C-alpha positions as semicolon CSV with decimal commas, in nm:
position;residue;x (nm);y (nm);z (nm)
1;X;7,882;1,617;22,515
2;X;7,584;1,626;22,254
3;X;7,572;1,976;22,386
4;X;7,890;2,099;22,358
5;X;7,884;1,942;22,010
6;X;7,570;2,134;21,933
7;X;7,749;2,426;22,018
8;X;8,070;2,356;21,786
9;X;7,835;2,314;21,479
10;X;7,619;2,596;21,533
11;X;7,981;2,804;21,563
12;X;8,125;2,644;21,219
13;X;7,782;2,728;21,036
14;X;7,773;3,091;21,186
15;X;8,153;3,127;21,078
16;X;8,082;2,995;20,714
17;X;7,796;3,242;20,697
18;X;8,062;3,574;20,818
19;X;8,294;3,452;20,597
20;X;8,059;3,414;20,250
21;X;7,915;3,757;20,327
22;X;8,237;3,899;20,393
23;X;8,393;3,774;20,060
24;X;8,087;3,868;19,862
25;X;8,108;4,200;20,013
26;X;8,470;4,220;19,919
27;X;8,376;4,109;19,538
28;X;8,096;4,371;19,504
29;X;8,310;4,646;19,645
30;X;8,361;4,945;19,423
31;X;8,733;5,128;19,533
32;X;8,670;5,547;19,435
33;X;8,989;5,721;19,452
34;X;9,016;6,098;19,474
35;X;9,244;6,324;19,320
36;X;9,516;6,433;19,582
37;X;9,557;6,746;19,432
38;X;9,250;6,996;19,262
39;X;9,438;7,082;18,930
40;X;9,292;7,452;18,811
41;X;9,091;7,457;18,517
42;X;9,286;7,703;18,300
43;X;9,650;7,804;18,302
44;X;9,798;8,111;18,227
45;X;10,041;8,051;17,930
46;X;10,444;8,054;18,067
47;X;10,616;8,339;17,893
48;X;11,024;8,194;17,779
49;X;11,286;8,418;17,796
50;X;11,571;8,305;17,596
51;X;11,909;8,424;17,859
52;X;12,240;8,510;17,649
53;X;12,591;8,358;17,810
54;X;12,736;8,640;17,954
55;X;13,092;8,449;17,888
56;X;13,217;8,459;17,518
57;X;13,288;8,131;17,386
58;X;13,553;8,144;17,132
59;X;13,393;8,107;16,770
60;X;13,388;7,771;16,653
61;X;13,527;7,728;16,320
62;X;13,306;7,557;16,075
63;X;13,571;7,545;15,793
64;X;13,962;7,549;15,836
65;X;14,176;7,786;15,812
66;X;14,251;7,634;15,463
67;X;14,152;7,434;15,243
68;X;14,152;7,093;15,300
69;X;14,399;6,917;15,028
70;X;14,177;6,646;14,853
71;X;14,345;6,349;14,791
72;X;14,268;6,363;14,379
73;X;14,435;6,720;14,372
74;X;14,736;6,596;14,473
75;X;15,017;6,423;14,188
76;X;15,336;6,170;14,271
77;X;15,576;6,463;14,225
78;X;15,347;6,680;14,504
79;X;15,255;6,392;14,776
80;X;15,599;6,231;14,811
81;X;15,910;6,497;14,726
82;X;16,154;6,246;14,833
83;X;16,010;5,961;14,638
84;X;16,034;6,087;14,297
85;X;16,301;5,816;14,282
86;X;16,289;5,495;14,475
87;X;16,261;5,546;14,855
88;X;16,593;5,665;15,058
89;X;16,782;5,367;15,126
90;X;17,011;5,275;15,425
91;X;17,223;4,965;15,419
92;X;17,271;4,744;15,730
93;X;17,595;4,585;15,825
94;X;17,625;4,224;15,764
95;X;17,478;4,053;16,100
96;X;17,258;4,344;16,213
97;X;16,912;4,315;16,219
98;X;16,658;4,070;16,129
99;X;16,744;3,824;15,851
100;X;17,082;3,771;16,039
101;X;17,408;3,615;15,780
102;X;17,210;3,776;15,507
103;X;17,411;4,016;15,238
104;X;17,296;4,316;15,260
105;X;17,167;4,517;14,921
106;X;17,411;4,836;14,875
107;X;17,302;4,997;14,578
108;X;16,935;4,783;14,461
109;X;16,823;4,828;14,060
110;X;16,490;4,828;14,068
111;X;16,270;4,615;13,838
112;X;15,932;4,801;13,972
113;X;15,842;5,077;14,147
114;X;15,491;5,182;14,254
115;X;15,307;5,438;14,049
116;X;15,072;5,695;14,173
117;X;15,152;5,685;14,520
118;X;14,907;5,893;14,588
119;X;14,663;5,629;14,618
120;X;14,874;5,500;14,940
121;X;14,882;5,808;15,140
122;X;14,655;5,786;15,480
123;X;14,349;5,968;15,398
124;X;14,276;6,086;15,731
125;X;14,643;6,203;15,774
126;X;14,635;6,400;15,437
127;X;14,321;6,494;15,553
128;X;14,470;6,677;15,832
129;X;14,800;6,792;15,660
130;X;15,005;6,492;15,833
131;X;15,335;6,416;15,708
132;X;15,535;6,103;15,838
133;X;15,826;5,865;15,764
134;X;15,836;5,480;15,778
135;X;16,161;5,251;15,832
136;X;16,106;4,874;15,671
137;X;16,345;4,644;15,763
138;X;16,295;4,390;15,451
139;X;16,411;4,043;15,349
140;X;16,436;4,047;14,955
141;X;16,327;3,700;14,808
142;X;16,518;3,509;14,525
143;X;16,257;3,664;14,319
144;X;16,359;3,998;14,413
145;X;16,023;4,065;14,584
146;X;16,042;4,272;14,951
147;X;15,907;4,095;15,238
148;X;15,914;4,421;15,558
149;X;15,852;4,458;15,873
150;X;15,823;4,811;16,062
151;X;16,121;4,909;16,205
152;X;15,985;5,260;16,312
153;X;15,736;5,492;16,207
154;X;15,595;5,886;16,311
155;X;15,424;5,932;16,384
156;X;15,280;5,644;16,516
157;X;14,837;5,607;16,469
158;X;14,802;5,761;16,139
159;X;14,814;5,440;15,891
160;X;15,139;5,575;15,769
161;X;15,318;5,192;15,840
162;X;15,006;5,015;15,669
163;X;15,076;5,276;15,379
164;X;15,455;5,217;15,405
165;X;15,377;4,804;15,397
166;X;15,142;4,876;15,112
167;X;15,421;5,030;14,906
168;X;15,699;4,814;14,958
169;X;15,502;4,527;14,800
170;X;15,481;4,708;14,497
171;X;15,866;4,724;14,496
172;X;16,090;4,472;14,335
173;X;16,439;4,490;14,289
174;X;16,689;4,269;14,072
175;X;16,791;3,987;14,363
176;X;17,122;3,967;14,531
177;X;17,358;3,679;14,386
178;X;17,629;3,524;14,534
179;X;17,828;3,311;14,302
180;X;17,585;3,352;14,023
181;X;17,293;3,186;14,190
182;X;17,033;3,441;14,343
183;X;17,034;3,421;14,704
184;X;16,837;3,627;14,993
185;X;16,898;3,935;15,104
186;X;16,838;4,237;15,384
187;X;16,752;4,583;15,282
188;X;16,676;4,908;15,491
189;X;16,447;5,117;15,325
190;X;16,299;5,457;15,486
191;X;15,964;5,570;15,311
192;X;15,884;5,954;15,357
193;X;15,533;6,104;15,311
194;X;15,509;6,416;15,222
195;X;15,293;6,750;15,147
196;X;15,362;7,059;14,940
């Protein structure tokens, strides 16, 4: 047994020793890599040929056509035609319509109307020569203020109902009365915008 002991140490000492060498050897180790591939040293300069389509693209047009309208260039009288007076009206039947059991305003006198009306017209639809029309369904107040919602409006997407919203709260109309006390009331109003 002291033999075989003998033996077991001798083995564990030898080991140690392989293994110390071995990492030493791996610490002093230097790793050279070589280029895969022997670049050249000069290059010929590439010539570039510029190649034309041989399919015509139509032209694209820089400028339009026309001349953009600019929203300053334009007056009341040339941006809304049909506005020169207050907006077309159309009267709802008593019951129809939001604001239910309310009279209806036949023919409203206007207190105030918006001026330059210019100001409300969607830039990016005048922009782009866009003409619309708006239909508010409104509750007038005891005030005679307009309270609308849209009813319709094209076309739709071109901030022609923000417009239209815009304008009727610039409106206000002598109220409705009913018994001489001034009571609520429905009006139909249809705002048109409109180029020349």
């Amino acid at each position: 047994m002291a033999h075989a002991l003998g033996i077991r140490a001798t083995s564990v000492v030898a080991s140690s020793a392989l293994l110390g060498m071995a990492a030493i050897a791996a610490f002093t180790m230097t790793l050279v890599q070589h280029p895969i591939v022997d670049f050249p040293d000069s290059v010929d300069p590439i010539e570039i040929v510029e190649v034309q389509p041989t399919v015509t693209d139509p032209p694209l047009r820089t400028q339009p056509a026309s001349p953009l309208p600019r929203l300053a260039d334009f007056s009341f009288d040339q941006l809304f035609d049909e506005i020169a007076s207050p907006p077309i009206l159309t009267i709802l039947p008593a019951g129809a319509g939001g604001g239910a059991g309310l009279p209806s305003v036949i023919d409203p006198e206007w207190v105030r109307v918006p001026r330059d009306l210019a100001r409300y017209y969607p830039e990016r639809a005048l922009v782009r020569g866009i003409e619309g029309s708006v239909t508010l369904n409104c509750i007038v107040d005891t005030r005679g203020g307009l309270d609308c919602a849209v009813m319709s409006v094209t076309p739709a997407n071109w901030g022609f109902a923000q417009a239209a919203l815009r304008i009727s709260g610039d409106y206000q109309m002598v109220p409705a009365t009913r018994d001489g006390m001034a009571v609520e009331a429905r009006h139909r109003m249809v705002i048109p915008f409109r180029l020349q």
